[in-house]
Amino acid sequence: MAPIPPAPPAGDDSHQQLLDQLDLTLMPRPFRNPHWKPSQRRNKNIKQIVGEASRKEASVLVTQNNSGSSTPHLQSSANATGSVTPLPGPAQVQTNISQAAQNLSTMVLERNLQASLSSGPIATYTNIESAPSLHPAHQKHYCDITGLPAPYTDPKSRLRYHNAEVFQVVRSLPQGVAEKYLEARGAHVVLK
């Protein structure tokens, strides 16, 4: 057996001072780094983003209308008189395709600009202001108790639930509590 060390005298506080010195709970621990500073970059809200996009589309439309690429090619005097028959070459086909693409993009931009100037936002593929679909097939149902996706509905209380465990909770709810859940979802019935 190992010998037992002698007990320290009653007036010796060196052991307690050592414990207090090594105690980590007494050390200050700041939540945030003292050298942290907030970012100087500002985030844009949706209204600013939409405004910049519409201004960008309008400037592209003005630029395309004033550029030389959208002006038709003039025929030479020899071609205009009919003395020379023009041969369709690959360069001529390429310019026609590029002109068609340019004209199509100009038409799309003009239509979007006219629609945006007329009466509020119009639902297009490039417009983020369009309203969400209200079609019942696109609406996901969520559990009234947990907030998880709810594939089931209790026929008795009309509450939506996620699984069998939540169903037991739904069935054990006191009188009137189910109505409160339906009221929170906006599906309660008010009789007059």
mmCIF file of C-alpha atoms in Angstrom:
data_model
loop_
_atom_site.group_PDB
_atom_site.id
_atom_site.type_symbol
_atom_site.label_atom_id
_atom_site.label_comp_id
_atom_site.label_asym_id
_atom_site.label_seq_id
_atom_site.Cartn_x
_atom_site.Cartn_y
_atom_site.Cartn_z
ATOM 1 C CA MET A 1 0.000 0.000 0.000
ATOM 2 C CA ALA A 2 1.153 3.510 -0.755
ATOM 3 C CA PRO A 3 1.861 5.737 2.184
ATOM 4 C CA ILE A 4 -0.709 8.468 2.790
ATOM 5 C CA PRO A 5 0.790 11.951 2.498
ATOM 6 C CA PRO A 6 0.553 14.096 5.580
ATOM 7 C CA ALA A 7 -2.410 16.467 5.737
ATOM 8 C CA PRO A 8 -1.534 20.123 5.067
ATOM 9 C CA PRO A 9 -1.742 22.449 8.010
ATOM 10 C CA ALA A 10 -5.026 24.292 8.463
ATOM 11 C CA GLY A 11 -3.544 27.748 7.815
ATOM 12 C CA ASP A 12 -2.029 26.784 4.391
ATOM 13 C CA ASP A 13 -4.110 28.307 1.543
ATOM 14 C CA SER A 14 -1.572 27.594 -1.229
ATOM 15 C CA HIS A 15 -3.600 24.652 -2.541
ATOM 16 C CA GLN A 16 -6.809 26.710 -2.762
ATOM 17 C CA GLN A 17 -4.937 29.605 -4.422
ATOM 18 C CA LEU A 18 -3.573 27.224 -7.037
ATOM 19 C CA LEU A 19 -7.088 25.886 -7.746
ATOM 20 C CA ASP A 20 -8.447 29.428 -8.072
ATOM 21 C CA GLN A 21 -5.621 30.331 -10.427
ATOM 22 C CA LEU A 22 -6.273 27.326 -12.684
ATOM 23 C CA ASP A 23 -10.080 27.630 -12.636
ATOM 24 C CA LEU A 24 -11.235 28.260 -16.218
ATOM 25 C CA THR A 25 -14.768 29.265 -15.274
ATOM 26 C CA LEU A 26 -13.530 32.529 -13.770
ATOM 27 C CA MET A 27 -11.703 33.634 -16.948
ATOM 28 C CA PRO A 28 -13.658 36.092 -19.144
ATOM 29 C CA ARG A 29 -14.703 34.641 -22.481
ATOM 30 C CA PRO A 30 -16.099 37.282 -24.822
ATOM 31 C CA PHE A 31 -18.671 36.056 -27.305
ATOM 32 C CA ARG A 32 -17.322 38.163 -30.146
ATOM 33 C CA ASN A 33 -13.749 38.588 -31.309
ATOM 34 C CA PRO A 34 -12.560 41.994 -30.015
ATOM 35 C CA HIS A 35 -11.025 42.757 -33.429
ATOM 36 C CA TRP A 36 -14.246 42.038 -35.381
ATOM 37 C CA LYS A 37 -15.780 44.905 -37.387
ATOM 38 C CA PRO A 38 -18.981 44.853 -39.431
ATOM 39 C CA SER A 39 -18.660 44.588 -43.192
ATOM 40 C CA GLN A 40 -18.706 47.838 -45.142
ATOM 41 C CA ARG A 41 -20.594 46.202 -48.035
ATOM 42 C CA ARG A 42 -24.308 46.994 -48.137
ATOM 43 C CA ASN A 43 -26.762 44.403 -49.355
ATOM 44 C CA LYS A 44 -29.376 45.511 -51.857
ATOM 45 C CA ASN A 45 -33.054 44.930 -51.311
ATOM 46 C CA ILE A 46 -35.285 43.446 -54.004
ATOM 47 C CA LYS A 47 -36.649 46.837 -55.091
ATOM 48 C CA GLN A 48 -33.136 48.104 -55.863
ATOM 49 C CA ILE A 49 -32.273 44.938 -57.795
ATOM 50 C CA VAL A 50 -35.449 45.132 -59.909
ATOM 51 C CA GLY A 51 -34.914 48.844 -60.588
ATOM 52 C CA GLU A 52 -31.353 48.262 -61.760
ATOM 53 C CA ALA A 53 -32.445 45.393 -64.004
ATOM 54 C CA SER A 54 -35.178 47.474 -65.658
ATOM 55 C CA ARG A 55 -32.765 50.390 -66.201
ATOM 56 C CA LYS A 56 -30.257 47.956 -67.695
ATOM 57 C CA GLU A 57 -32.864 46.548 -70.096
ATOM 58 C CA ALA A 58 -33.908 50.057 -71.137
ATOM 59 C CA SER A 59 -30.296 51.099 -71.792
ATOM 60 C CA VAL A 60 -29.646 47.932 -73.814
ATOM 61 C CA LEU A 61 -32.745 48.694 -75.903
ATOM 62 C CA VAL A 62 -31.575 52.246 -76.614
ATOM 63 C CA THR A 63 -28.055 51.037 -77.421
ATOM 64 C CA GLN A 64 -29.310 48.370 -79.815
ATOM 65 C CA ASN A 65 -31.560 50.821 -81.629
ATOM 66 C CA ASN A 66 -28.689 53.269 -82.114
ATOM 67 C CA SER A 67 -25.970 50.741 -83.022
ATOM 68 C CA GLY A 68 -24.860 50.086 -86.559
ATOM 69 C CA SER A 69 -25.434 46.342 -86.246
ATOM 70 C CA SER A 70 -29.202 46.783 -86.346
ATOM 71 C CA THR A 71 -29.239 48.967 -89.475
ATOM 72 C CA PRO A 72 -29.964 47.109 -92.724
ATOM 73 C CA HIS A 73 -27.131 46.601 -95.196
ATOM 74 C CA LEU A 74 -27.381 48.848 -98.245
ATOM 75 C CA GLN A 75 -27.139 47.179 -101.626
ATOM 76 C CA SER A 76 -24.497 48.387 -104.009
ATOM 77 C CA SER A 77 -25.494 50.244 -107.174
ATOM 78 C CA ALA A 78 -24.585 47.241 -109.336
ATOM 79 C CA ASN A 79 -26.901 44.976 -107.354
ATOM 80 C CA ALA A 80 -29.652 47.605 -107.363
ATOM 81 C CA THR A 81 -29.633 47.924 -111.174
ATOM 82 C CA GLY A 82 -29.766 44.162 -111.676
ATOM 83 C CA SER A 83 -26.650 43.944 -113.830
ATOM 84 C CA VAL A 84 -24.932 41.561 -111.396
ATOM 85 C CA THR A 85 -26.605 38.559 -109.794
ATOM 86 C CA PRO A 86 -25.508 38.250 -106.165
ATOM 87 C CA LEU A 87 -24.179 34.855 -105.079
ATOM 88 C CA PRO A 88 -25.349 33.733 -101.677
ATOM 89 C CA GLY A 89 -22.173 33.203 -99.708
ATOM 90 C CA PRO A 90 -21.578 32.088 -96.124
ATOM 91 C CA ALA A 91 -20.929 35.680 -95.000
ATOM 92 C CA GLN A 92 -24.324 36.805 -96.317
ATOM 93 C CA VAL A 93 -26.123 33.911 -94.572
ATOM 94 C CA GLN A 94 -24.270 34.691 -91.353
ATOM 95 C CA THR A 95 -25.300 38.351 -91.402
ATOM 96 C CA ASN A 96 -28.930 37.390 -91.998
ATOM 97 C CA ILE A 97 -28.890 35.044 -88.992
ATOM 98 C CA SER A 98 -27.184 37.631 -86.825
ATOM 99 C CA GLN A 99 -29.633 40.308 -87.997
ATOM 100 C CA ALA A 100 -32.562 38.008 -87.231
ATOM 101 C CA ALA A 101 -31.239 37.272 -83.742
ATOM 102 C CA GLN A 102 -30.604 40.995 -83.185
ATOM 103 C CA ASN A 103 -34.113 41.898 -84.359
ATOM 104 C CA LEU A 104 -35.669 39.189 -82.198
ATOM 105 C CA SER A 105 -33.831 40.336 -79.069
ATOM 106 C CA THR A 106 -34.819 43.942 -79.850
ATOM 107 C CA MET A 107 -38.467 42.922 -80.197
ATOM 108 C CA VAL A 108 -38.400 41.037 -76.891
ATOM 109 C CA LEU A 109 -36.801 43.984 -75.102
ATOM 110 C CA GLU A 110 -39.316 46.414 -76.626
ATOM 111 C CA ARG A 111 -42.231 44.240 -75.561
ATOM 112 C CA ASN A 112 -40.875 43.896 -72.017
ATOM 113 C CA LEU A 113 -40.292 47.654 -71.824
ATOM 114 C CA GLN A 114 -43.803 48.448 -73.066
ATOM 115 C CA ALA A 115 -45.304 45.952 -70.628
ATOM 116 C CA SER A 116 -43.359 47.389 -67.693
ATOM 117 C CA LEU A 117 -44.338 50.951 -68.573
ATOM 118 C CA SER A 118 -48.031 50.157 -69.088
ATOM 119 C CA SER A 119 -49.586 48.812 -65.891
ATOM 120 C CA GLY A 120 -47.410 47.321 -63.194
ATOM 121 C CA PRO A 121 -45.437 44.112 -63.299
ATOM 122 C CA ILE A 122 -46.245 41.446 -65.858
ATOM 123 C CA ALA A 123 -45.343 37.796 -65.267
ATOM 124 C CA THR A 124 -42.448 36.903 -67.573
ATOM 125 C CA TYR A 125 -39.521 34.543 -67.301
ATOM 126 C CA THR A 126 -37.200 37.420 -66.421
ATOM 127 C CA ASN A 127 -39.528 39.231 -64.014
ATOM 128 C CA ILE A 128 -39.091 38.311 -60.360
ATOM 129 C CA GLU A 129 -42.108 40.330 -59.265
ATOM 130 C CA SER A 130 -44.630 37.815 -60.627
ATOM 131 C CA ALA A 131 -47.004 36.347 -58.079
ATOM 132 C CA PRO A 132 -46.607 32.751 -56.893
ATOM 133 C CA SER A 133 -48.827 30.085 -58.380
ATOM 134 C CA LEU A 134 -52.101 29.589 -56.547
ATOM 135 C CA HIS A 135 -52.893 26.312 -58.293
ATOM 136 C CA PRO A 136 -53.710 23.604 -55.710
ATOM 137 C CA ALA A 137 -51.239 21.148 -57.266
ATOM 138 C CA HIS A 138 -48.337 23.521 -56.549
ATOM 139 C CA GLN A 139 -49.190 24.166 -52.910
ATOM 140 C CA LYS A 140 -47.345 22.109 -50.310
ATOM 141 C CA HIS A 141 -49.196 21.227 -47.134
ATOM 142 C CA TYR A 142 -47.389 21.465 -43.809
ATOM 143 C CA CYS A 143 -48.141 19.867 -40.451
ATOM 144 C CA ASP A 144 -50.130 22.164 -38.155
ATOM 145 C CA ILE A 145 -48.254 20.876 -35.096
ATOM 146 C CA THR A 146 -44.614 20.466 -36.232
ATOM 147 C CA GLY A 147 -44.348 22.478 -39.453
ATOM 148 C CA LEU A 148 -42.945 19.488 -41.370
ATOM 149 C CA PRO A 149 -44.424 18.403 -44.740
ATOM 150 C CA ALA A 150 -47.851 16.890 -44.061
ATOM 151 C CA PRO A 151 -49.085 14.168 -46.395
ATOM 152 C CA TYR A 152 -52.071 13.342 -44.133
ATOM 153 C CA THR A 153 -55.194 15.140 -42.884
ATOM 154 C CA ASP A 154 -57.256 14.118 -39.869
ATOM 155 C CA PRO A 155 -60.879 13.829 -41.079
ATOM 156 C CA LYS A 156 -62.276 14.516 -37.615
ATOM 157 C CA SER A 157 -60.441 17.739 -36.768
ATOM 158 C CA ARG A 158 -59.244 18.655 -40.322
ATOM 159 C CA LEU A 159 -55.715 19.204 -38.946
ATOM 160 C CA ARG A 160 -52.776 18.243 -41.145
ATOM 161 C CA TYR A 161 -50.163 15.972 -39.594
ATOM 162 C CA HIS A 162 -46.760 14.543 -40.503
ATOM 163 C CA ASN A 163 -46.762 10.971 -39.133
ATOM 164 C CA ALA A 164 -48.494 8.573 -36.710
ATOM 165 C CA GLU A 165 -46.799 10.080 -33.657
ATOM 166 C CA VAL A 166 -48.188 13.526 -34.461
ATOM 167 C CA PHE A 167 -51.570 11.923 -35.246
ATOM 168 C CA GLN A 168 -51.731 10.645 -31.653
ATOM 169 C CA VAL A 169 -51.039 14.175 -30.431
ATOM 170 C CA VAL A 170 -53.770 15.550 -32.726
ATOM 171 C CA ARG A 171 -56.314 13.048 -31.399
ATOM 172 C CA SER A 172 -55.389 13.826 -27.781
ATOM 173 C CA LEU A 173 -55.915 17.598 -28.131
ATOM 174 C CA PRO A 174 -58.606 19.070 -25.867
ATOM 175 C CA GLN A 175 -61.838 20.560 -27.169
ATOM 176 C CA GLY A 176 -61.280 23.836 -29.047
ATOM 177 C CA VAL A 177 -57.512 23.546 -29.452
ATOM 178 C CA ALA A 178 -57.867 22.078 -32.949
ATOM 179 C CA GLU A 179 -60.004 25.095 -33.877
ATOM 180 C CA LYS A 180 -57.203 27.380 -32.682
ATOM 181 C CA TYR A 181 -54.737 25.574 -34.980
ATOM 182 C CA LEU A 182 -57.176 25.864 -37.888
ATOM 183 C CA GLU A 183 -57.654 29.551 -37.100
ATOM 184 C CA ALA A 184 -53.881 30.096 -37.162
ATOM 185 C CA ARG A 185 -53.756 28.464 -40.606
ATOM 186 C CA GLY A 186 -56.817 30.439 -41.785
ATOM 187 C CA ALA A 187 -58.968 27.368 -42.376
ATOM 188 C CA HIS A 188 -61.434 27.730 -39.486
ATOM 189 C CA VAL A 189 -65.185 27.951 -40.027
ATOM 190 C CA VAL A 190 -67.057 30.910 -38.555
ATOM 191 C CA LEU A 191 -70.808 30.421 -38.246
ATOM 192 C CA LYS A 192 -73.000 33.519 -38.097
#
